[in-house]
mmCIF file of C-alpha atoms in Angstrom:
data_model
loop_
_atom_site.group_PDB
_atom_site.id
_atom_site.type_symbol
_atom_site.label_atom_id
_atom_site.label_comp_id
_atom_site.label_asym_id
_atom_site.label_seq_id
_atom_site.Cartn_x
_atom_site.Cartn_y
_atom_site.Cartn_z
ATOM 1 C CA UNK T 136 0.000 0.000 0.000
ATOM 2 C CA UNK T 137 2.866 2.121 0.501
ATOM 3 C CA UNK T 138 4.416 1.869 -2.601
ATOM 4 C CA UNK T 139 0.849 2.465 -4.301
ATOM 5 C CA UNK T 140 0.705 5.894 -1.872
ATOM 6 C CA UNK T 141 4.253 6.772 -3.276
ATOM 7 C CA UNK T 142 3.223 6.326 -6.880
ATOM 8 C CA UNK T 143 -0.073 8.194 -6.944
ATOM 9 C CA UNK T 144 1.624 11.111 -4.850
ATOM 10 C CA UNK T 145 5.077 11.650 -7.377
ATOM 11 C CA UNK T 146 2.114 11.003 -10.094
ATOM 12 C CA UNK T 147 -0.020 14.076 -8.505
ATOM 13 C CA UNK T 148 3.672 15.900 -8.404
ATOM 14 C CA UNK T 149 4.453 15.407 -11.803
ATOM 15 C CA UNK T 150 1.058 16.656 -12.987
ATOM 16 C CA UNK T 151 1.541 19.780 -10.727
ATOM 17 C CA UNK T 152 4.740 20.498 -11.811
ATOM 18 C CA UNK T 153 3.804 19.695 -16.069
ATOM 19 C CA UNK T 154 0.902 22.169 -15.868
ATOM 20 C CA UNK T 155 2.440 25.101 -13.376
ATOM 21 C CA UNK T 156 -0.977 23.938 -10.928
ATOM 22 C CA UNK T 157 0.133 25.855 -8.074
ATOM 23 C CA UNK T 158 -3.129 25.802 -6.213
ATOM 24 C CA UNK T 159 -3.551 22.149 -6.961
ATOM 25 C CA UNK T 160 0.156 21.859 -5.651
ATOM 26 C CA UNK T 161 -0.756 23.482 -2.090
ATOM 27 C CA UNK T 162 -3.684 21.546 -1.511
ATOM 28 C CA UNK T 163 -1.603 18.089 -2.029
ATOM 29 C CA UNK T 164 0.795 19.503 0.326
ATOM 30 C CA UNK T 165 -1.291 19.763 2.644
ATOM 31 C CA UNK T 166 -3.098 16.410 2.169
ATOM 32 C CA UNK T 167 0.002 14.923 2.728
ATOM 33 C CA UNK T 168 1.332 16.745 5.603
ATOM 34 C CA UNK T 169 -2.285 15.678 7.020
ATOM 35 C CA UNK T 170 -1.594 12.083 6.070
ATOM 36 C CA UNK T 171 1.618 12.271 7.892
ATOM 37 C CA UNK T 172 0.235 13.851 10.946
ATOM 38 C CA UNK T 173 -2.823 11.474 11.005
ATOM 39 C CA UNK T 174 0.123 8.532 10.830
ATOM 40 C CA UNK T 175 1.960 10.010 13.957
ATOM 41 C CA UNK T 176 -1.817 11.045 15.927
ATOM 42 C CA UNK T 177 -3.034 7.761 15.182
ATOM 43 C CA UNK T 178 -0.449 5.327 14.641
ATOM 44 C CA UNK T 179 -0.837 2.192 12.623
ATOM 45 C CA UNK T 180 -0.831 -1.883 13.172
ATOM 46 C CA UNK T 181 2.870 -2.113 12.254
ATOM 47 C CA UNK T 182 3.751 0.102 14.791
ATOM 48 C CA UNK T 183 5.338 -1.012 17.638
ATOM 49 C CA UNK T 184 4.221 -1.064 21.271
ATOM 50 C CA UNK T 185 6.272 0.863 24.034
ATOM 51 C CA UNK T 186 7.128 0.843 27.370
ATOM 52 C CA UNK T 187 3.646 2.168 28.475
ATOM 53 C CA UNK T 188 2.173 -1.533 28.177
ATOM 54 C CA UNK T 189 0.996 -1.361 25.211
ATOM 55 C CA UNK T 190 -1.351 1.643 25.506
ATOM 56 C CA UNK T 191 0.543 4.534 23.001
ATOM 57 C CA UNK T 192 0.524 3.110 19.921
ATOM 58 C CA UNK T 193 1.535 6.522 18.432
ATOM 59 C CA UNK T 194 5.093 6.892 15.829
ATOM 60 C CA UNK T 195 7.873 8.414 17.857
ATOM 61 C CA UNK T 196 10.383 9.545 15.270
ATOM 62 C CA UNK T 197 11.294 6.683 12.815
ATOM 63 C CA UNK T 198 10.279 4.107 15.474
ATOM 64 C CA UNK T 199 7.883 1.466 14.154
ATOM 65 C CA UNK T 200 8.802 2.030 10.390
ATOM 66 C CA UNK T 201 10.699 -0.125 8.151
ATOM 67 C CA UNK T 202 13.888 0.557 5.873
ATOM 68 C CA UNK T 203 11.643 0.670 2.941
ATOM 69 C CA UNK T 204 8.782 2.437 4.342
ATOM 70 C CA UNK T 205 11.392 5.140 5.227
ATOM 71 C CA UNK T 206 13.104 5.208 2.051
ATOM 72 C CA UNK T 207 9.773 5.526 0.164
ATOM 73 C CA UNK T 208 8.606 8.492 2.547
ATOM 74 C CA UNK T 209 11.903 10.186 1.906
ATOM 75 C CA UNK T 210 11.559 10.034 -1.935
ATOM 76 C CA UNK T 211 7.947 11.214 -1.790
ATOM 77 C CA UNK T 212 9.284 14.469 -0.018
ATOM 78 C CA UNK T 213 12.320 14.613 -2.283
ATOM 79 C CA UNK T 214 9.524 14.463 -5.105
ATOM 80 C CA UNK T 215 7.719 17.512 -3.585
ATOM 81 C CA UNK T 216 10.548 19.782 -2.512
ATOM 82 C CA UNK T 217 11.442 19.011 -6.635
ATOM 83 C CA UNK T 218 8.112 20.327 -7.291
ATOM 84 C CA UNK T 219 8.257 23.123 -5.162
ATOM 85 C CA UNK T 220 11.384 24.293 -6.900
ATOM 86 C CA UNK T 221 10.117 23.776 -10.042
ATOM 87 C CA UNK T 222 7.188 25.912 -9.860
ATOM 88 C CA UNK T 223 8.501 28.763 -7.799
#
């Protein structure tokens, strides 16, 4: 599922970027920064459990994520800091 997230987001990028959709670009910054935040509010089922017993369930840093899930977050943002350049 991540990699599917990855691919529609650099997808949404690229269209941003080909047509100079500014307004289009903001908004899918901010859906993503939401996306992230809901991630870290929330938490997910691959997270792991801490000291607490097992009540937070919330992402502390990169706790809880794997190589690849990191890799593919960092290339997302690398896609949209790209995009931000480009259409400055």
């Amino acid at each position: 599922l991540e990699r599917l997230y990855h691919g529609a987001a650099v997808a949404a990028l690229r269209f941003c970027a080909e047509y100079k959709r500014r307004v289009e670009f903001r908004r899918l910054c901010d859906m993503m920064r939401m996306h992230l935040g809901n991630l870290t509010k929330y938490g997910g089922a691959n997270v792991a459990r801490f000291e607490d017993g097992g009540k937070n369930n919330k992402v502390r840093g990169w706790e809880g994520w794997t190589a690849d899930s990191i890799e593919l977050h960092l290339q997302t943002r690398f896609a949209q800091l790209e995009t931000a350049s480009a259409l400055r």
